[in-house]
Coordinates of C-alpha atoms and ligand atoms in Angstrom, one line a residue:
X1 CA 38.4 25.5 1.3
X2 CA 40.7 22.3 1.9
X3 CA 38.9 19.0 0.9
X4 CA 39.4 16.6 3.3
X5 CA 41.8 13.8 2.9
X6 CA 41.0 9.9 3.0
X7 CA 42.0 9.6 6.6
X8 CA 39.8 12.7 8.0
X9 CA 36.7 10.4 6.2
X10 CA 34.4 8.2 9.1
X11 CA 34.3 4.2 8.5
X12 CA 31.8 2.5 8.8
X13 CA 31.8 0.8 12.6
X14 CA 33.9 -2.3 12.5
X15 CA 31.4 -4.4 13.4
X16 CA 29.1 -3.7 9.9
X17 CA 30.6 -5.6 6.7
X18 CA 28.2 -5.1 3.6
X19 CA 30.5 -7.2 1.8
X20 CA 29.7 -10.0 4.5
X21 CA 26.5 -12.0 4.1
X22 CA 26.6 -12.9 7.8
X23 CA 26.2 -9.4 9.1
X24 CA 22.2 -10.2 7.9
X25 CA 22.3 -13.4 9.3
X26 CA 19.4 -12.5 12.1
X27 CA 17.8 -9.7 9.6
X28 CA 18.6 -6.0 8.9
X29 CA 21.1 -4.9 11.7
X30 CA 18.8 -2.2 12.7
X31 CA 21.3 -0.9 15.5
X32 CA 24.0 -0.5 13.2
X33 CA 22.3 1.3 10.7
X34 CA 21.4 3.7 13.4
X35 CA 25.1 4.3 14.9
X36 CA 26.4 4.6 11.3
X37 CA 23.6 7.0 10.2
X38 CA 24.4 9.5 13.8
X39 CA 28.2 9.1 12.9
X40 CA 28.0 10.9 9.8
X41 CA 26.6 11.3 6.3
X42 CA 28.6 9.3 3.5
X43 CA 31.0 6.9 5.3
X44 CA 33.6 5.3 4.1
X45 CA 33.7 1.4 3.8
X46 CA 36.7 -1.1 2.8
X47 CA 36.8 -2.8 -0.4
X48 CA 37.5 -6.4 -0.7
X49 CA 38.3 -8.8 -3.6
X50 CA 37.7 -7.1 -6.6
X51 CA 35.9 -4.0 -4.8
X52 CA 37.8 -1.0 -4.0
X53 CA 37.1 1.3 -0.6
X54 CA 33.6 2.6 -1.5
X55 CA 31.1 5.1 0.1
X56 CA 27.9 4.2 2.6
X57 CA 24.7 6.4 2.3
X58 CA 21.9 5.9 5.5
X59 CA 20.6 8.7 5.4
X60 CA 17.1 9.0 3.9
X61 CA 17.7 12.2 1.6
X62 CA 21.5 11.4 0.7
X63 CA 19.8 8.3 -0.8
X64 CA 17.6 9.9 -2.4
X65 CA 20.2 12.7 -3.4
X66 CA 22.1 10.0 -5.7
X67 CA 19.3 7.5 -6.9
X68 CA 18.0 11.1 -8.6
X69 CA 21.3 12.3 -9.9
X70 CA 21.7 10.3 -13.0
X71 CA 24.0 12.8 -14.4
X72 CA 26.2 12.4 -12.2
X73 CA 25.7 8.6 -11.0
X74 CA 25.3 5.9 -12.9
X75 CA 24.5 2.2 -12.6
X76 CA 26.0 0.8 -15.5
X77 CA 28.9 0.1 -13.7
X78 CA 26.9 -2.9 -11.7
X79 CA 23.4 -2.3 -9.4
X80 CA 25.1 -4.0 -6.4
X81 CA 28.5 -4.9 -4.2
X82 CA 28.6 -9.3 -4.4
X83 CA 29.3 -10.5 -1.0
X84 CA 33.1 -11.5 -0.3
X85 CA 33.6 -8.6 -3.2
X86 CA 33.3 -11.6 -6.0
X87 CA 31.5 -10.9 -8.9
X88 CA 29.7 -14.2 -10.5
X89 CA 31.3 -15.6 -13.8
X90 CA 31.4 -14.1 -17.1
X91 CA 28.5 -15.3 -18.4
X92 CA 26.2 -14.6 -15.4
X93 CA 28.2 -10.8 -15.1
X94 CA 27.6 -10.0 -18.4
X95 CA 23.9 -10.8 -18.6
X96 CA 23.1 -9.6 -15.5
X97 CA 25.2 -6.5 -16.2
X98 CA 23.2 -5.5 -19.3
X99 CA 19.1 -5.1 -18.4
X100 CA 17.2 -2.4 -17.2
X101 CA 18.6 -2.0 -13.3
X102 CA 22.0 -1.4 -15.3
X103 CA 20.3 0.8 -18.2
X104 CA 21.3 4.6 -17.8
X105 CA 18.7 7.4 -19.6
X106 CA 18.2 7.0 -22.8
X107 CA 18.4 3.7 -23.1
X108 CA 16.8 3.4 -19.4
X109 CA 13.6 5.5 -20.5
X110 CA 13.2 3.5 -24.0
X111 CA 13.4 0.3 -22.4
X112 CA 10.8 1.3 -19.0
X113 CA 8.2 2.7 -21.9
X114 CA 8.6 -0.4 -23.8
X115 CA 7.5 -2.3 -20.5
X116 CA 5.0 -0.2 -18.8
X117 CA 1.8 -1.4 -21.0
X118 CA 2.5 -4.9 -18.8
X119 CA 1.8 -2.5 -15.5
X120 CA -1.4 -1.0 -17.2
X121 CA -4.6 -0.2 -15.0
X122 CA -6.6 -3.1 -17.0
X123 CA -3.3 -5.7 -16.8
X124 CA -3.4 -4.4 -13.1
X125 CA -6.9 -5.4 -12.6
X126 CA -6.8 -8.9 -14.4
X127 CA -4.1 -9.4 -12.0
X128 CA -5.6 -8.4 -9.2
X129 CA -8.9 -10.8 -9.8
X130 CA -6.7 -13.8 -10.4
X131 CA -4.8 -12.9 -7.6
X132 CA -7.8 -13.2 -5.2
X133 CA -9.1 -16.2 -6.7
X134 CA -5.6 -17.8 -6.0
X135 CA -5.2 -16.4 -2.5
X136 CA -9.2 -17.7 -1.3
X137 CA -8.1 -21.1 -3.2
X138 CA -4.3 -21.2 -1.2
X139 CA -5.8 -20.0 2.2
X140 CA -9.3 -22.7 2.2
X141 CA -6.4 -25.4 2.6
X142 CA -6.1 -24.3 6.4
X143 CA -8.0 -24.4 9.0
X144 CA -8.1 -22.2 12.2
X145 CA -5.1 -24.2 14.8
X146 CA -3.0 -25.8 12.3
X147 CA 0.4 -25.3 12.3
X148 CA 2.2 -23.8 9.0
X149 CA 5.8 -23.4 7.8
X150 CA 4.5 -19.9 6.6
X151 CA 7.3 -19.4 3.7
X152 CA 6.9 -23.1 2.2
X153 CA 3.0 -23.1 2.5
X154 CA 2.2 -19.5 1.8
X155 CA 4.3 -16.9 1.3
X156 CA 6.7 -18.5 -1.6
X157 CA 4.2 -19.8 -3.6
X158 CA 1.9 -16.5 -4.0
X159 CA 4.3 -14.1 -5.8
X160 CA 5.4 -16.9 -8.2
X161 CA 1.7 -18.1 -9.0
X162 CA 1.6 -14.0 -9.9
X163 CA 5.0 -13.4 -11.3
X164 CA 4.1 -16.1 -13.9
X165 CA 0.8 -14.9 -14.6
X166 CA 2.2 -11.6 -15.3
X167 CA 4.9 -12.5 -17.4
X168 CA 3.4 -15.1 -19.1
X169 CA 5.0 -18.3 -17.7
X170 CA 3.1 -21.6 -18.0
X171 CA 1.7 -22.7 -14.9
X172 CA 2.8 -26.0 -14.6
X173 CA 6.7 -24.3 -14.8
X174 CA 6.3 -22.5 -11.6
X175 CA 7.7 -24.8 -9.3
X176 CA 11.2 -25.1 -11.9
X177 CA 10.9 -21.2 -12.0
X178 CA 10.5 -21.3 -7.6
X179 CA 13.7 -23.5 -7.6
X180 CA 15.6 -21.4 -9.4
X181 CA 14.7 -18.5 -8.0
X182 CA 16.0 -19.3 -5.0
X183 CA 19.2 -20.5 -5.9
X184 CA 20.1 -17.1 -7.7
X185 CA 19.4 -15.2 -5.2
X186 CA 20.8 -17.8 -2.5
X187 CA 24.1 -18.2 -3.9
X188 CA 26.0 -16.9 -0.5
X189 CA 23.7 -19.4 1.6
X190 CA 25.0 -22.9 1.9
X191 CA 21.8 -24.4 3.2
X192 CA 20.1 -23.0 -0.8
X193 CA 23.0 -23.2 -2.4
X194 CA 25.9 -26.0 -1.7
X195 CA 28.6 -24.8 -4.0
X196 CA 28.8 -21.7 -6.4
X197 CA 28.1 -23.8 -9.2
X198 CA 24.9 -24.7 -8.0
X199 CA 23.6 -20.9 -8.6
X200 CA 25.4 -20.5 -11.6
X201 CA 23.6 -23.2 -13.1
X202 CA 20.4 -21.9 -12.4
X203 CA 21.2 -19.1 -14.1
X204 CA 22.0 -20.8 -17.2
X205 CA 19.0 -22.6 -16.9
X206 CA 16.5 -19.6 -16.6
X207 CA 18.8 -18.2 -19.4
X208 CA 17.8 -21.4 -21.3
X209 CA 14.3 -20.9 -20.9
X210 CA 14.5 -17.4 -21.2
X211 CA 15.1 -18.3 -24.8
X212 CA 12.3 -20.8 -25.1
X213 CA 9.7 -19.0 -23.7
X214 CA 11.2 -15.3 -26.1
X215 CA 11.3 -17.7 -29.1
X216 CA 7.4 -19.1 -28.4
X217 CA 6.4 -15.4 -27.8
X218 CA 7.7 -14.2 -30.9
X219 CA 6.0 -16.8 -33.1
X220 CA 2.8 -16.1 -31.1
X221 CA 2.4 -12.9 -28.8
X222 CA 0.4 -12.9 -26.2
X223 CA -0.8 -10.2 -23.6
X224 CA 1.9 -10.5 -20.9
X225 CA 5.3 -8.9 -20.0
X226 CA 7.8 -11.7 -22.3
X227 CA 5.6 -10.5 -25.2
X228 CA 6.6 -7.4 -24.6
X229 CA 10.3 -8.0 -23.9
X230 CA 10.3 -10.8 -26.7
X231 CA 9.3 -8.1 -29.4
X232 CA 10.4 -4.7 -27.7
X233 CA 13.4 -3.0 -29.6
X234 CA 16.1 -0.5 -28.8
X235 CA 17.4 1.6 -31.2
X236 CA 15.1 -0.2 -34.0
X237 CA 16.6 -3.7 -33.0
X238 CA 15.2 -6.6 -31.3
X239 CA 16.9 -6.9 -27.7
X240 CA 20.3 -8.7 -28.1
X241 CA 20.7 -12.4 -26.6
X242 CA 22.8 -11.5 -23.2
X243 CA 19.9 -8.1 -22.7
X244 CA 17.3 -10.8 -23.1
X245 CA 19.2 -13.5 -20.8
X246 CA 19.8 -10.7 -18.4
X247 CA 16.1 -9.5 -18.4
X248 CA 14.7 -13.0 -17.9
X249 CA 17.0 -13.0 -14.9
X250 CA 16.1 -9.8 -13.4
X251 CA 12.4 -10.0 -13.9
X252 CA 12.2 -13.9 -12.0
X253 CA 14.5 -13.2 -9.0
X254 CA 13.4 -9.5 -8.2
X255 CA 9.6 -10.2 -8.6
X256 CA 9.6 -13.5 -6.7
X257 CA 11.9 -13.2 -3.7
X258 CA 11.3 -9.3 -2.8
X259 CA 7.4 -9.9 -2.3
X260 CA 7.7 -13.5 -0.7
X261 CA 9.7 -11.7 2.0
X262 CA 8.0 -8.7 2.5
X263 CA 5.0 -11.0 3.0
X264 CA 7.1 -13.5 5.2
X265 CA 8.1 -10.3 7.0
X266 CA 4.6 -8.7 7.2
X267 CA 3.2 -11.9 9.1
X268 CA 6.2 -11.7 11.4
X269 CA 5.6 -8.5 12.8
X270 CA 1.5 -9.4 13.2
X271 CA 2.7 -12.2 15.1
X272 CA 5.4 -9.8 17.4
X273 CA 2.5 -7.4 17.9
X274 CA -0.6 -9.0 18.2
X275 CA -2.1 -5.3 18.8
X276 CA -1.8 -4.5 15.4
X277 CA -3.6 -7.8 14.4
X278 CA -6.0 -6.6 16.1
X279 CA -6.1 -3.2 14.8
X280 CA -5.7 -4.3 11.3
X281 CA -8.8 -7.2 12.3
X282 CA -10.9 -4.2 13.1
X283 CA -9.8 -1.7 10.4
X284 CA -10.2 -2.7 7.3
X285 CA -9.5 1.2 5.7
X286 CA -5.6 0.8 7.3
X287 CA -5.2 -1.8 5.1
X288 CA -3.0 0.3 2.4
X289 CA -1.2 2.3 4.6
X290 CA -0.1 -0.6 7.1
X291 CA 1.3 -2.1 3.6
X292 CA 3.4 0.5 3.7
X293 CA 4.3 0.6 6.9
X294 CA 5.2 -3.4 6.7
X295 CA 7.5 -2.6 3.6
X296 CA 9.4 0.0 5.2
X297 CA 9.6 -2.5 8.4
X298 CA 11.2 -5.1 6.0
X299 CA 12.9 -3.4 3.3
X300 CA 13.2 -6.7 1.3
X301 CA 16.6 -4.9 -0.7
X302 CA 19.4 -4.5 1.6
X303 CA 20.6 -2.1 -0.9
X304 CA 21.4 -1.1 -4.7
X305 CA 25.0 0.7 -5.8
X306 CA 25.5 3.9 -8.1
X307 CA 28.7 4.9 -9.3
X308 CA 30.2 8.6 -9.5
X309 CA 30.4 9.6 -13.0
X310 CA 32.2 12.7 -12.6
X311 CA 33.7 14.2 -9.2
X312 CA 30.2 14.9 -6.9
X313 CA 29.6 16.4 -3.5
X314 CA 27.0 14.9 -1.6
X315 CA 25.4 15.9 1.7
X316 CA 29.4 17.6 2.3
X317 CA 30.6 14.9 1.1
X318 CA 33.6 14.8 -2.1
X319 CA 33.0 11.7 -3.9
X320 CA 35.4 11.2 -6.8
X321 CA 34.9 9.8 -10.3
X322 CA 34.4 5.9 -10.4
X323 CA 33.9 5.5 -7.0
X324 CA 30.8 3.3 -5.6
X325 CA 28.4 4.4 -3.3
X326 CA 26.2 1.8 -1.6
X327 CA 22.6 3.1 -1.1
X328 CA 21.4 1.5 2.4
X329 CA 17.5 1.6 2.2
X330 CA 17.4 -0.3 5.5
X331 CA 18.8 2.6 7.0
X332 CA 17.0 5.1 5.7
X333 CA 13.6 3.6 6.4
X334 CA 14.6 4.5 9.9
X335 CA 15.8 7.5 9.3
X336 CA 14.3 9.7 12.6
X337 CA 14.9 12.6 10.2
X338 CA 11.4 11.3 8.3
X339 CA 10.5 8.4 10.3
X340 CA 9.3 9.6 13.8
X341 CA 9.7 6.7 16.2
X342 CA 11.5 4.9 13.4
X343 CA 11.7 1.4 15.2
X344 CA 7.9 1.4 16.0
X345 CA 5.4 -0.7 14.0
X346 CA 2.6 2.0 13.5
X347 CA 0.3 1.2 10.8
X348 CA -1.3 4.4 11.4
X349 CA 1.9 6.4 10.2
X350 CA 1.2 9.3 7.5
X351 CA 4.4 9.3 6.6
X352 CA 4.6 5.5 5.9
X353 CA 4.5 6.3 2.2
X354 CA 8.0 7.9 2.2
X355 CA 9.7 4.8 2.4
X356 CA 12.3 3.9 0.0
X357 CA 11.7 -0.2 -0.3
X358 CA 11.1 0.1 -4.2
X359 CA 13.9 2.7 -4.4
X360 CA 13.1 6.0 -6.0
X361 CA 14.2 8.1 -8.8
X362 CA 14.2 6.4 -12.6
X363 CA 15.1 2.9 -11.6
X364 CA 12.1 3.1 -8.7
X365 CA 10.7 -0.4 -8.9
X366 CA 8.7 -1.8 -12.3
X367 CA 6.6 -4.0 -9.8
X368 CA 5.9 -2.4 -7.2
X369 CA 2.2 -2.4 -8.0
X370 CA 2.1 -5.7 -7.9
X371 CA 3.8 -6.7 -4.9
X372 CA 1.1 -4.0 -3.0
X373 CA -1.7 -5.7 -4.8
X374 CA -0.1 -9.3 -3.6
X375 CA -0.2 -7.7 -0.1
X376 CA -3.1 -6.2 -0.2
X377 CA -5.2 -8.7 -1.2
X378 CA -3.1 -11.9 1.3
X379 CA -2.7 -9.8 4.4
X380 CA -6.5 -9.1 5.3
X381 CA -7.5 -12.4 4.4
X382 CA -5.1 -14.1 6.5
X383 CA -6.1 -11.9 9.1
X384 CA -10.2 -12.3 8.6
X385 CA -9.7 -16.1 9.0
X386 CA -7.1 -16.1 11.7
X387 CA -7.1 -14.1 14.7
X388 CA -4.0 -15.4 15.9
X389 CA -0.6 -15.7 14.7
X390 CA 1.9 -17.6 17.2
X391 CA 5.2 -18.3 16.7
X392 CA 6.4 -21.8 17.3
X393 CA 10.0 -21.5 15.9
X394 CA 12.4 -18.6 15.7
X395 CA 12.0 -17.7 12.1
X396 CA 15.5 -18.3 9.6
X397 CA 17.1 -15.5 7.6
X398 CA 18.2 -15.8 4.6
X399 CA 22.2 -15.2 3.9
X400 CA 22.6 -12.7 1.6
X401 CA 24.1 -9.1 1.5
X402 CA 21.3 -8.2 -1.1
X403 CA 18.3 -9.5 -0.1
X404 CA 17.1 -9.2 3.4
X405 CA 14.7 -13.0 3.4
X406 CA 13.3 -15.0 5.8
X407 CA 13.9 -18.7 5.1
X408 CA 11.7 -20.2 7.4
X409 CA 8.9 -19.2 9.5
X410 CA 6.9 -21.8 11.6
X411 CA 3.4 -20.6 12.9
X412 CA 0.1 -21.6 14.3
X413 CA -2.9 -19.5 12.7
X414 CA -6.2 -19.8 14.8
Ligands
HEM501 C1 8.2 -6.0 -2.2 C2 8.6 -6.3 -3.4 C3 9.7 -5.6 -4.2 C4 10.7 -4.8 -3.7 C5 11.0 -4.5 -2.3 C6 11.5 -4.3 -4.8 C7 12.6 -3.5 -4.8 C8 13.1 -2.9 -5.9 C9 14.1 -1.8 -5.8 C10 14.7 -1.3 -4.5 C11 14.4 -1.4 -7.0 C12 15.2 -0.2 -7.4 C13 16.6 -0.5 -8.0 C14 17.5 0.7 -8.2 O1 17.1 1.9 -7.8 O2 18.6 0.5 -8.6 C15 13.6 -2.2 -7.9 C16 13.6 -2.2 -9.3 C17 13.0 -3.1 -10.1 N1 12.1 -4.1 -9.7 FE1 11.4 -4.4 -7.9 N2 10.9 -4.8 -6.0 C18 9.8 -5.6 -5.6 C19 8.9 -6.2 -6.5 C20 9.1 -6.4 -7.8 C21 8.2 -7.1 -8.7 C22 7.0 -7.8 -8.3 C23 8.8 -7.0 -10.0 C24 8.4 -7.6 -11.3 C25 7.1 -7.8 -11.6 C26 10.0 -6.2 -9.9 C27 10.8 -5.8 -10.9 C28 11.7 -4.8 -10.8 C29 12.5 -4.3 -12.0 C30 12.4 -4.8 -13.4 C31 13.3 -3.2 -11.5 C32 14.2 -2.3 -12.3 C33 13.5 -1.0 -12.7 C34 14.3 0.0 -13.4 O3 15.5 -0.2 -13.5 O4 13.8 1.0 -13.9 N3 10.1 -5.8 -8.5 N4 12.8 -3.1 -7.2

């Protein structure tokens, strides 16, 4: 059979740039994922900068289809596409280049096992009570008709109180740790970052106290998750400086900013819908499953690259050795193919479950307890104080091709 040549491929429509921050300037462009997933399976998309032409997967099971291949796909080669096609300096790229997102099997297995007892049923619990303690505490500052910038007030400073408790972080660093946080990951917005420099400083900085904080551990482990990366060794070797610098990096930004916006996002669709409010106001039991249902609505990770290893065929598809494929989880959390009524906030879905917001396959998502426990536990609170959720401002996306965040979301809770 003849293979099909570059020009028979289908391109992305020319209105979708994943290389452009501003194509999720008002949120995932739901409309576009859904022409692009009905014109074909992997489409083609144009390189730019230091990205060549790469591939496009929407569909639910071609993205599952790679993420599980990882003989054939790897993600050494980088775990995403930087906007404009500009890969961070040196220093940054090489850290961030060299942690466990990046980490093919065996490597990949050694290193998860060597952080999994942080994710234990007993670390999990702890959690959990200090979590509620934190959320009562938080929420007893407001009062039925006030008005809150939900993001400032609520949603950004959960997941960081709990991101430091589980790795360890001193308390009165969370705010430093907040800061930085959001420049890292806001390096293509100009209103969080001003100039490129900006971000690449706070990288250096949590690299900085990366360093501290692994140094500190070493001398005297405690029971957290920098214990563990402080004294974990591959290959019978303490993890090298950049790993460590790389890991630090990794653990802040995709702990803190994921959950803060799947939260941020959660609260949004309450507020669109106050039937589910309600629903969720009377039914207590839904409470798991509309978590669910509220990630796949929000999708938090635009999306994640793979790399062909070897010439593969996906779905029909030839994809050749080296090249890229960019795995849209937006798009395949409204896959129709799954997702019945895809575009429908129903937190009684049974197939909520099958979304793909943490991934899947061996790089699915270290955390993802965590942020469901975050949820979990925030969510019905809010909801048992408040039984409305108006919105005074339209809400503020964050600009980023990687991470789909809301910036700013301005609500009365009475
Ligand atoms: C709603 C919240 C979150 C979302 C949507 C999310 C999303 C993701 C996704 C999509 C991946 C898969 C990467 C891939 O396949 O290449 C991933 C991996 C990862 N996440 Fe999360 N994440 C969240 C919360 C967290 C938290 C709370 C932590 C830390 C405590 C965390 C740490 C990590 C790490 C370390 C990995 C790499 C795992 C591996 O390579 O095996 N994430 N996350």
């Amino acid at each position: 059979m003849s293979q099909a040549t570059v020009s028979d491929n289908v391109w992305v429509p020319k209105e979708f740039n994943l290389l452009d921050a501003k194509i999720f300037a008002n949120g995932h462009p739901w409309s576009l994922y859904r022409k692009m997933r009905e014109c074909g399976r992997l489409i083609r998309h144009n390189g730019a900068g230091d990205i060549p032409d790469f591939w496009v997967a929407t569909h639910h099971d071609d993205i599952r289809a790679v993420s599980h291949d990882t003989q054939r796909f790897t993600s050494n080669a980088g775990f995403n596409f930087p906007a404009a096609g500009k890969y961070p300096p040196p220093a940054v790229a090489s850290a961030i280049s060299r942690n466990i997102i990046n980490f093919d099997p065996p490597d990949h297995t050694a290193f998860k096992q060597m952080l999994m007892p942080a994710f234990s049923p007993a670390r999990m619990k702890a959690l959990e009570e200090h979590t509620r303690a934190f959320v009562t505490e938080l929420l007893d500052q407001f009062q039925p008709g006030q008005d809150v910038e939900f993001v400032r007030d609520i949603s950004s400073v959960i997941p960081i109180r709990v991101l430091c408790d589980l790795l360890g972080i001193p308390k009165e660093d969370e705010n430093k740790i907040l800061a930085w946080t959001n420049l890292m990951v806001g390096v293509n917005d100009p209103e969080i970052s001003s100039t490129p420099e900006q971000s690449l400083k706070a990288f250096m900085e949590v690299f900085a106290y990366g360093k501290w904080l692994i140094k500190k551990r070493r001398e005297d482990p405690k029971e957290d998750l920098m214990t563990l990366v402080a004294n974990g060794e591959l290959g019978g070797q303490l993890l090298d400086e950049t790993v460590l610098d790389g890991m630090c990096a990794t653990l802040i930004a995709a702990g803190n900013e994921t959950t803060r916006n799947a939260i941020t996002g959660s609260i949004l669709l309450l507020a669109e819908e106050p039937a589910a409010l309600k629903l969720l106001a009377d039914r207590a039991d839904l409470t798991g499953n509309a978590v669910e249902e509220f990630l796949r609505l929000t999708t938090p990770i635009i999306h994640m690259m793979r790399t062909a290893k070897t010439d593969v065929n996906i779905a029909g598809q030839h994809i050749s050795k080296g090249e890229h494929v960019a795995l849209l989880y937006g798009a395949a959390n409204h896959d129709p193919d799954i997702f019945a009524d895809p575009e429908r906030l129903n937190l009684e879905r049974s197939e909520a479950r099958k979304h793909l917001a943490f991934g899947t396959g061996i790089h699915l998502c270290i955390g993802q307890r965590v942020a469901q426990l975050e949820m979990r536990i925030l969510l019905p609170e809010v909801i048992r104080r408040f039984k409305n959720i108006d919105i005074l401002e339209a809400p503020r996306y964050l600009l980023s091709n990687f991470v789909s965040g809301i910036k700013k979301l301005s609500v009365r809770l009475s």
